[in-house]
Amino acid sequence: MLNSTQSAIIIGASSGIASAIVDQLITNNDIEQIITVSQSTQYQATVTDAIKNKVNLQHMVSDYTAESIAKICDSLAPIKGHIVNVFICNGRLHNQVDKQANGSSTAEVQSLTSSKDTTSSPLLAPEKRLEEINPESMQALFHSNTIVPMMWLQQLTTLLKGKQPCIITVLSARVGSISDNHLGGWYSYRASKAALNMLIKTTAIEYGRRAKNVKLIAFHPGTTDTDLSKPFQHNVPEGKLFTTEFVAQQLLTIHQGLSFNHEAEFLDWQGKTVAW
């Protein structure tokens, strides 16, 4: 049952980074309720710690269609005015976890939730050459990395509007920076993240008029040690492969220093600004 208490919402909660964020929030004395959203009906969380810390932990299932997202946001109406954090962790990079690939980037992979059913999906893998671009694969990445997060931002507007300061964090990637693109390659992933960044920045402008209490950030976590990063970990410099716990801790520390200036920010795991 939802309570009218300080609440956090984690969308795409089955991913490694999202799960680590949940674990961190459970120990946060300021958070009394955590709502997780994922495709999985059996979300695994640190329930024992949640009970010990008197955190109300609720899980909701979504297939990330527009109808499902709207329904969940409607069901969250009882906690309107009490939401202090929203984490949007949806997205995809590839669907070939066991295939070793030679990506053109060294440290741009992150753990993001994706559909478990890849049998009906096109092959998803970072393109190294123009000849490797596939329209169906590109559409699939844009849907997960760009369209789904935007549908959440659309539906959250009314729910978050109010006096309670709220931070929305959307997992992005440095490869989505147009001005920072020096290596090329990874066409679909780069483009989908660049589009996501533009949507975040544009949404922040409208939120500045309609939901002045909300701060949006695009967050680049660096390369995180998860199954989705394994095909690319051989390219990661020593000391640059981060645990999910470290990334979650860094993100929540960054939150403490944010200014509610109605402008979107693109930040990396160190809290440093990334060029759009």
C-alpha positions as YAML, in Angstrom:
chain: A
units: angstrom
residues:
- id: 1
  name: MET
  ca: [0.00, 0.00, 0.00]
- id: 2
  name: LEU
  ca: [1.32, 3.43, -0.95]
- id: 3
  name: ASN
  ca: [1.98, 5.91, 1.83]
- id: 4
  name: SER
  ca: [2.13, 9.71, 1.76]
- id: 5
  name: THR
  ca: [5.76, 9.81, 2.82]
- id: 6
  name: GLN
  ca: [9.09, 10.82, 1.27]
- id: 7
  name: SER
  ca: [9.21, 8.57, -1.78]
- id: 8
  name: ALA
  ca: [11.63, 7.57, -4.52]
- id: 9
  name: ILE
  ca: [10.73, 5.88, -7.82]
- id: 10
  name: ILE
  ca: [13.21, 3.67, -9.66]
- id: 11
  name: ILE
  ca: [12.18, 2.82, -13.23]
- id: 12
  name: GLY
  ca: [13.99, -0.01, -14.98]
- id: 13
  name: ALA
  ca: [14.74, -1.41, -11.57]
- id: 14
  name: SER
  ca: [16.07, -4.77, -12.75]
- id: 15
  name: SER
  ca: [19.27, -3.25, -14.10]
- id: 16
  name: GLY
  ca: [22.47, -3.43, -12.10]
- id: 17
  name: ILE
  ca: [22.79, 0.30, -11.45]
- id: 18
  name: ALA
  ca: [19.11, 0.66, -10.58]
- id: 19
  name: SER
  ca: [19.29, -2.22, -8.09]
- id: 20
  name: ALA
  ca: [22.32, -0.62, -6.46]
- id: 21
  name: ILE
  ca: [20.44, 2.68, -6.20]
- id: 22
  name: VAL
  ca: [17.62, 0.87, -4.40]
- id: 23
  name: ASP
  ca: [20.10, -0.65, -1.95]
- id: 24
  name: GLN
  ca: [21.55, 2.79, -1.24]
- id: 25
  name: LEU
  ca: [18.14, 4.41, -0.78]
- id: 26
  name: ILE
  ca: [17.04, 1.72, 1.67]
- id: 27
  name: THR
  ca: [19.73, 2.94, 4.07]
- id: 28
  name: ASN
  ca: [18.80, 6.62, 3.52]
- id: 29
  name: ASN
  ca: [16.93, 7.89, 6.57]
- id: 30
  name: ASP
  ca: [15.20, 10.55, 4.47]
- id: 31
  name: ILE
  ca: [13.52, 8.02, 2.18]
- id: 32
  name: GLU
  ca: [10.54, 6.21, 3.67]
- id: 33
  name: GLN
  ca: [9.07, 4.62, 0.57]
- id: 34
  name: ILE
  ca: [10.63, 3.13, -2.57]
- id: 35
  name: ILE
  ca: [8.60, 2.24, -5.65]
- id: 36
  name: THR
  ca: [10.39, 0.04, -8.18]
- id: 37
  name: VAL
  ca: [9.20, -0.49, -11.75]
- id: 38
  name: SER
  ca: [10.44, -3.18, -14.12]
- id: 39
  name: GLN
  ca: [9.29, -5.83, -16.58]
- id: 40
  name: SER
  ca: [9.99, -8.55, -14.04]
- id: 41
  name: THR
  ca: [7.17, -9.75, -11.80]
- id: 42
  name: GLN
  ca: [9.65, -10.98, -9.18]
- id: 43
  name: TYR
  ca: [11.93, -8.08, -8.44]
- id: 44
  name: GLN
  ca: [14.76, -8.97, -6.09]
- id: 45
  name: ALA
  ca: [15.62, -6.32, -3.52]
- id: 46
  name: THR
  ca: [17.18, -6.15, -0.09]
- id: 47
  name: VAL
  ca: [13.85, -6.76, 1.60]
- id: 48
  name: THR
  ca: [15.42, -7.64, 4.96]
- id: 49
  name: ASP
  ca: [17.26, -4.32, 5.08]
- id: 50
  name: ALA
  ca: [14.12, -2.52, 3.97]
- id: 51
  name: ILE
  ca: [12.16, -3.97, 6.87]
- id: 52
  name: LYS
  ca: [14.99, -3.20, 9.29]
- id: 53
  name: ASN
  ca: [15.12, 0.39, 8.11]
- id: 54
  name: LYS
  ca: [11.30, 0.67, 8.05]
- id: 55
  name: VAL
  ca: [11.21, 1.41, 4.33]
- id: 56
  name: ASN
  ca: [7.99, 0.67, 2.48]
- id: 57
  name: LEU
  ca: [9.13, -1.20, -0.64]
- id: 58
  name: GLN
  ca: [6.58, -1.50, -3.47]
- id: 59
  name: HIS
  ca: [7.12, -3.11, -6.88]
- id: 60
  name: MET
  ca: [5.12, -2.45, -10.05]
- id: 61
  name: VAL
  ca: [5.30, -4.33, -13.35]
- id: 62
  name: SER
  ca: [5.36, -2.50, -16.70]
- id: 63
  name: ASP
  ca: [5.84, -3.58, -20.29]
- id: 64
  name: TYR
  ca: [6.83, 0.03, -21.07]
- id: 65
  name: THR
  ca: [4.02, 0.68, -23.49]
- id: 66
  name: ALA
  ca: [2.40, 4.11, -23.37]
- id: 67
  name: GLU
  ca: [-0.70, 2.59, -21.81]
- id: 68
  name: SER
  ca: [1.26, 0.80, -19.08]
- id: 69
  name: ILE
  ca: [3.30, 3.88, -18.20]
- id: 70
  name: ALA
  ca: [0.19, 6.06, -17.99]
- id: 71
  name: LYS
  ca: [-1.58, 3.48, -15.81]
- id: 72
  name: ILE
  ca: [1.32, 3.29, -13.36]
- id: 73
  name: CYS
  ca: [1.59, 7.07, -13.08]
- id: 74
  name: ASP
  ca: [-2.16, 7.27, -12.43]
- id: 75
  name: SER
  ca: [-1.83, 4.66, -9.68]
- id: 76
  name: LEU
  ca: [0.89, 6.77, -8.03]
- id: 77
  name: ALA
  ca: [-1.48, 9.71, -7.55]
- id: 78
  name: PRO
  ca: [-1.76, 9.07, -3.76]
- id: 79
  name: ILE
  ca: [1.92, 10.03, -3.31]
- id: 80
  name: LYS
  ca: [1.74, 13.21, -5.39]
- id: 81
  name: GLY
  ca: [3.66, 15.92, -3.54]
- id: 82
  name: HIS
  ca: [5.86, 13.42, -1.70]
- id: 83
  name: ILE
  ca: [8.21, 12.22, -4.47]
- id: 84
  name: VAL
  ca: [11.77, 13.43, -3.96]
- id: 85
  name: ASN
  ca: [13.64, 11.28, -6.48]
- id: 86
  name: VAL
  ca: [12.91, 9.58, -9.79]
- id: 87
  name: PHE
  ca: [15.52, 7.41, -11.52]
- id: 88
  name: ILE
  ca: [14.86, 6.41, -15.14]
- id: 89
  name: CYS
  ca: [17.18, 3.55, -15.98]
- id: 90
  name: ASN
  ca: [15.62, 2.12, -19.14]
- id: 91
  name: GLY
  ca: [17.70, 1.46, -22.23]
- id: 92
  name: ARG
  ca: [19.69, -1.02, -24.28]
- id: 93
  name: LEU
  ca: [23.11, -1.35, -25.84]
- id: 94
  name: HIS
  ca: [23.11, -4.87, -27.28]
- id: 95
  name: ASN
  ca: [21.42, -8.22, -26.94]
- id: 96
  name: GLN
  ca: [24.49, -10.39, -27.33]
- id: 97
  name: VAL
  ca: [25.83, -10.61, -23.78]
- id: 98
  name: ASP
  ca: [27.99, -13.66, -24.46]
- id: 99
  name: LYS
  ca: [29.48, -12.41, -27.73]
- id: 100
  name: GLN
  ca: [32.83, -10.71, -27.44]
- id: 101
  name: ALA
  ca: [32.85, -7.50, -29.46]
- id: 102
  name: ASN
  ca: [35.47, -4.96, -30.35]
- id: 103
  name: GLY
  ca: [33.70, -1.70, -29.63]
- id: 104
  name: SER
  ca: [35.07, 1.61, -30.84]
- id: 105
  name: SER
  ca: [34.71, 3.17, -27.40]
- id: 106
  name: THR
  ca: [36.69, 2.33, -24.31]
- id: 107
  name: ALA
  ca: [34.48, 3.37, -21.43]
- id: 108
  name: GLU
  ca: [30.96, 4.14, -22.49]
- id: 109
  name: VAL
  ca: [29.01, 1.01, -21.56]
- id: 110
  name: GLN
  ca: [26.54, 1.06, -18.71]
- id: 111
  name: SER
  ca: [24.17, -1.42, -17.12]
- id: 112
  name: LEU
  ca: [20.65, -0.71, -18.33]
- id: 113
  name: THR
  ca: [17.52, -2.79, -18.23]
- id: 114
  name: SER
  ca: [16.33, -4.41, -21.43]
- id: 115
  name: SER
  ca: [13.76, -6.94, -22.57]
- id: 116
  name: LYS
  ca: [14.55, -10.51, -21.63]
- id: 117
  name: ASP
  ca: [13.06, -11.74, -24.91]
- id: 118
  name: THR
  ca: [15.64, -11.25, -27.64]
- id: 119
  name: THR
  ca: [14.38, -14.05, -29.90]
- id: 120
  name: SER
  ca: [12.02, -11.72, -31.76]
- id: 121
  name: SER
  ca: [14.42, -8.78, -31.72]
- id: 122
  name: PRO
  ca: [16.98, -7.88, -34.38]
- id: 123
  name: LEU
  ca: [20.65, -8.31, -33.61]
- id: 124
  name: LEU
  ca: [21.74, -5.39, -31.45]
- id: 125
  name: ALA
  ca: [25.44, -4.58, -31.37]
- id: 126
  name: PRO
  ca: [27.45, -1.36, -31.66]
- id: 127
  name: GLU
  ca: [28.20, -0.66, -35.32]
- id: 128
  name: LYS
  ca: [31.82, -0.04, -36.28]
- id: 129
  name: ARG
  ca: [31.15, 0.68, -39.96]
- id: 130
  name: LEU
  ca: [28.35, 2.32, -41.95]
- id: 131
  name: GLU
  ca: [27.68, -1.04, -43.64]
- id: 132
  name: GLU
  ca: [26.63, -2.51, -40.28]
- id: 133
  name: ILE
  ca: [23.73, -0.11, -39.75]
- id: 134
  name: ASN
  ca: [20.40, -1.94, -39.70]
- id: 135
  name: PRO
  ca: [17.10, -0.01, -39.64]
- id: 136
  name: GLU
  ca: [15.33, -2.50, -37.35]
- id: 137
  name: SER
  ca: [18.20, -2.52, -34.87]
- id: 138
  name: MET
  ca: [18.34, 1.27, -34.90]
- id: 139
  name: GLN
  ca: [14.60, 1.49, -34.24]
- id: 140
  name: ALA
  ca: [14.88, -0.95, -31.33]
- id: 141
  name: LEU
  ca: [17.63, 1.10, -29.68]
- id: 142
  name: PHE
  ca: [15.78, 4.36, -30.19]
- id: 143
  name: HIS
  ca: [12.66, 2.85, -28.63]
- id: 144
  name: SER
  ca: [14.46, 1.68, -25.49]
- id: 145
  name: ASN
  ca: [16.98, 4.49, -25.09]
- id: 146
  name: THR
  ca: [14.93, 7.47, -26.20]
- id: 147
  name: ILE
  ca: [11.20, 6.89, -26.55]
- id: 148
  name: VAL
  ca: [10.55, 4.95, -23.33]
- id: 149
  name: PRO
  ca: [12.33, 7.47, -21.04]
- id: 150
  name: MET
  ca: [10.49, 10.29, -22.82]
- id: 151
  name: MET
  ca: [7.11, 8.61, -22.21]
- id: 152
  name: TRP
  ca: [7.95, 8.54, -18.51]
- id: 153
  name: LEU
  ca: [8.92, 12.22, -18.52]
- id: 154
  name: GLN
  ca: [5.65, 12.99, -20.27]
- id: 155
  name: GLN
  ca: [3.46, 11.14, -17.77]
- id: 156
  name: LEU
  ca: [5.37, 12.27, -14.66]
- id: 157
  name: THR
  ca: [4.70, 15.97, -15.28]
- id: 158
  name: THR
  ca: [1.40, 16.19, -13.40]
- id: 159
  name: LEU
  ca: [2.48, 13.70, -10.74]
- id: 160
  name: LEU
  ca: [5.60, 15.64, -9.76]
- id: 161
  name: LYS
  ca: [4.26, 19.19, -10.03]
- id: 162
  name: GLY
  ca: [4.07, 20.88, -6.63]
- id: 163
  name: LYS
  ca: [6.18, 22.34, -3.86]
- id: 164
  name: GLN
  ca: [8.28, 19.27, -3.01]
- id: 165
  name: PRO
  ca: [11.74, 19.52, -4.66]
- id: 166
  name: CYS
  ca: [12.29, 16.47, -6.87]
- id: 167
  name: ILE
  ca: [15.30, 15.30, -8.86]
- id: 168
  name: ILE
  ca: [14.79, 13.22, -12.00]
- id: 169
  name: THR
  ca: [17.90, 11.31, -13.04]
- id: 170
  name: VAL
  ca: [17.95, 9.72, -16.49]
- id: 171
  name: LEU
  ca: [20.81, 7.34, -17.27]
- id: 172
  name: SER
  ca: [22.55, 8.58, -20.39]
- id: 173
  name: ALA
  ca: [26.08, 8.10, -21.78]
- id: 174
  name: ARG
  ca: [29.03, 10.23, -22.78]
- id: 175
  name: VAL
  ca: [28.86, 8.75, -26.28]
- id: 176
  name: GLY
  ca: [25.63, 10.72, -26.63]
- id: 177
  name: SER
  ca: [27.62, 13.96, -26.51]
- id: 178
  name: ILE
  ca: [27.84, 15.36, -30.04]
- id: 179
  name: SER
  ca: [30.76, 17.64, -29.29]
- id: 180
  name: ASP
  ca: [32.68, 14.86, -27.51]
- id: 181
  name: ASN
  ca: [32.46, 12.40, -30.40]
- id: 182
  name: HIS
  ca: [36.06, 11.85, -31.52]
- id: 183
  name: LEU
  ca: [36.06, 8.10, -32.23]
- id: 184
  name: GLY
  ca: [32.99, 7.60, -34.38]
- id: 185
  name: GLY
  ca: [31.20, 4.27, -34.62]
- id: 186
  name: TRP
  ca: [28.38, 3.05, -32.38]
- id: 187
  name: TYR
  ca: [25.96, 4.91, -34.66]
- id: 188
  name: SER
  ca: [22.61, 3.81, -33.26]
- id: 189
  name: TYR
  ca: [23.60, 3.97, -29.60]
- id: 190
  name: ARG
  ca: [25.26, 7.37, -29.97]
- id: 191
  name: ALA
  ca: [22.30, 8.78, -31.87]
- id: 192
  name: SER
  ca: [19.69, 7.40, -29.46]
- id: 193
  name: LYS
  ca: [21.53, 8.85, -26.47]
- id: 194
  name: ALA
  ca: [22.09, 12.19, -28.22]
- id: 195
  name: ALA
  ca: [18.36, 12.30, -28.90]
- id: 196
  name: LEU
  ca: [17.65, 11.40, -25.28]
- id: 197
  name: ASN
  ca: [19.89, 14.24, -24.10]
- id: 198
  name: MET
  ca: [18.05, 16.70, -26.33]
- id: 199
  name: LEU
  ca: [14.69, 15.52, -24.97]
- id: 200
  name: ILE
  ca: [15.91, 15.88, -21.39]
- id: 201
  name: LYS
  ca: [17.14, 19.40, -22.05]
- id: 202
  name: THR
  ca: [13.92, 20.33, -23.84]
- id: 203
  name: THR
  ca: [11.73, 18.78, -21.14]
- id: 204
  name: ALA
  ca: [13.58, 20.78, -18.47]
- id: 205
  name: ILE
  ca: [12.56, 23.98, -20.24]
- id: 206
  name: GLU
  ca: [8.89, 23.03, -20.13]
- id: 207
  name: TYR
  ca: [9.17, 21.71, -16.57]
- id: 208
  name: GLY
  ca: [10.58, 25.12, -15.71]
- id: 209
  name: ARG
  ca: [7.17, 26.53, -16.55]
- id: 210
  name: ARG
  ca: [4.91, 23.71, -15.39]
- id: 211
  name: ALA
  ca: [6.85, 21.96, -12.60]
- id: 212
  name: LYS
  ca: [9.38, 24.44, -11.22]
- id: 213
  name: ASN
  ca: [10.18, 22.13, -8.31]
- id: 214
  name: VAL
  ca: [11.77, 19.51, -10.58]
- id: 215
  name: LYS
  ca: [15.45, 19.24, -11.52]
- id: 216
  name: LEU
  ca: [16.49, 17.02, -14.45]
- id: 217
  name: ILE
  ca: [19.92, 15.52, -14.98]
- id: 218
  name: ALA
  ca: [21.33, 13.22, -17.64]
- id: 219
  name: PHE
  ca: [23.85, 10.96, -15.89]
- id: 220
  name: HIS
  ca: [26.85, 9.20, -17.41]
- id: 221
  name: PRO
  ca: [27.89, 6.48, -14.93]
- id: 222
  name: GLY
  ca: [31.06, 5.36, -16.68]
- id: 223
  name: THR
  ca: [31.60, 1.70, -17.51]
- id: 224
  name: THR
  ca: [29.95, -0.42, -14.85]
- id: 225
  name: ASP
  ca: [30.71, -4.08, -14.16]
- id: 226
  name: THR
  ca: [27.54, -5.82, -15.34]
- id: 227
  name: ASP
  ca: [26.62, -8.53, -17.83]
- id: 228
  name: LEU
  ca: [25.82, -5.92, -20.47]
- id: 229
  name: SER
  ca: [29.32, -4.45, -20.27]
- id: 230
  name: LYS
  ca: [31.18, -7.76, -20.37]
- id: 231
  name: PRO
  ca: [31.63, -7.87, -24.18]
- id: 232
  name: PHE
  ca: [33.49, -4.55, -23.96]
- id: 233
  name: GLN
  ca: [35.37, -4.79, -20.68]
- id: 234
  name: HIS
  ca: [38.64, -5.77, -22.38]
- id: 235
  name: ASN
  ca: [38.82, -2.18, -23.67]
- id: 236
  name: VAL
  ca: [38.38, -0.56, -20.28]
- id: 237
  name: PRO
  ca: [41.50, 1.04, -18.75]
- id: 238
  name: GLU
  ca: [42.62, -0.24, -15.37]
- id: 239
  name: GLY
  ca: [40.66, 1.37, -12.56]
- id: 240
  name: LYS
  ca: [37.83, 2.54, -14.84]
- id: 241
  name: LEU
  ca: [35.52, -0.44, -14.49]
- id: 242
  name: PHE
  ca: [33.17, 0.56, -11.68]
- id: 243
  name: THR
  ca: [30.97, -1.50, -9.40]
- id: 244
  name: THR
  ca: [27.28, -0.72, -9.38]
- id: 245
  name: GLU
  ca: [27.55, 0.18, -5.70]
- id: 246
  name: PHE
  ca: [30.21, 2.79, -6.43]
- id: 247
  name: VAL
  ca: [28.16, 4.36, -9.22]
- id: 248
  name: ALA
  ca: [25.04, 4.53, -7.04]
- id: 249
  name: GLN
  ca: [27.00, 6.14, -4.22]
- id: 250
  name: GLN
  ca: [28.52, 8.69, -6.58]
- id: 251
  name: LEU
  ca: [25.14, 9.60, -8.03]
- id: 252
  name: LEU
  ca: [23.48, 10.16, -4.67]
- id: 253
  name: THR
  ca: [26.45, 12.26, -3.55]
- id: 254
  name: ILE
  ca: [26.09, 14.38, -6.70]
- id: 255
  name: HIS
  ca: [22.41, 14.92, -5.85]
- id: 256
  name: GLN
  ca: [23.40, 16.68, -2.64]
- id: 257
  name: GLY
  ca: [25.19, 19.45, -4.53]
- id: 258
  name: LEU
  ca: [22.60, 20.12, -7.24]
- id: 259
  name: SER
  ca: [21.07, 23.56, -7.70]
- id: 260
  name: PHE
  ca: [17.38, 23.84, -8.59]
- id: 261
  name: ASN
  ca: [17.88, 26.35, -11.40]
- id: 262
  name: HIS
  ca: [15.29, 24.91, -13.82]
- id: 263
  name: GLU
  ca: [18.06, 23.85, -16.21]
- id: 264
  name: ALA
  ca: [18.98, 20.33, -17.21]
- id: 265
  name: GLU
  ca: [22.53, 19.18, -16.51]
- id: 266
  name: PHE
  ca: [24.60, 16.45, -18.16]
- id: 267
  name: LEU
  ca: [26.93, 15.06, -15.49]
- id: 268
  name: ASP
  ca: [29.34, 12.17, -15.24]
- id: 269
  name: TRP
  ca: [30.07, 9.91, -12.28]
- id: 270
  name: GLN
  ca: [32.50, 12.47, -10.87]
- id: 271
  name: GLY
  ca: [29.88, 15.21, -10.94]
- id: 272
  name: LYS
  ca: [31.71, 16.91, -13.82]
- id: 273
  name: THR
  ca: [29.74, 18.52, -16.63]
- id: 274
  name: VAL
  ca: [29.66, 16.66, -19.94]
- id: 275
  name: ALA
  ca: [29.25, 18.75, -23.06]
- id: 276
  name: TRP
  ca: [25.89, 18.23, -24.74]
...
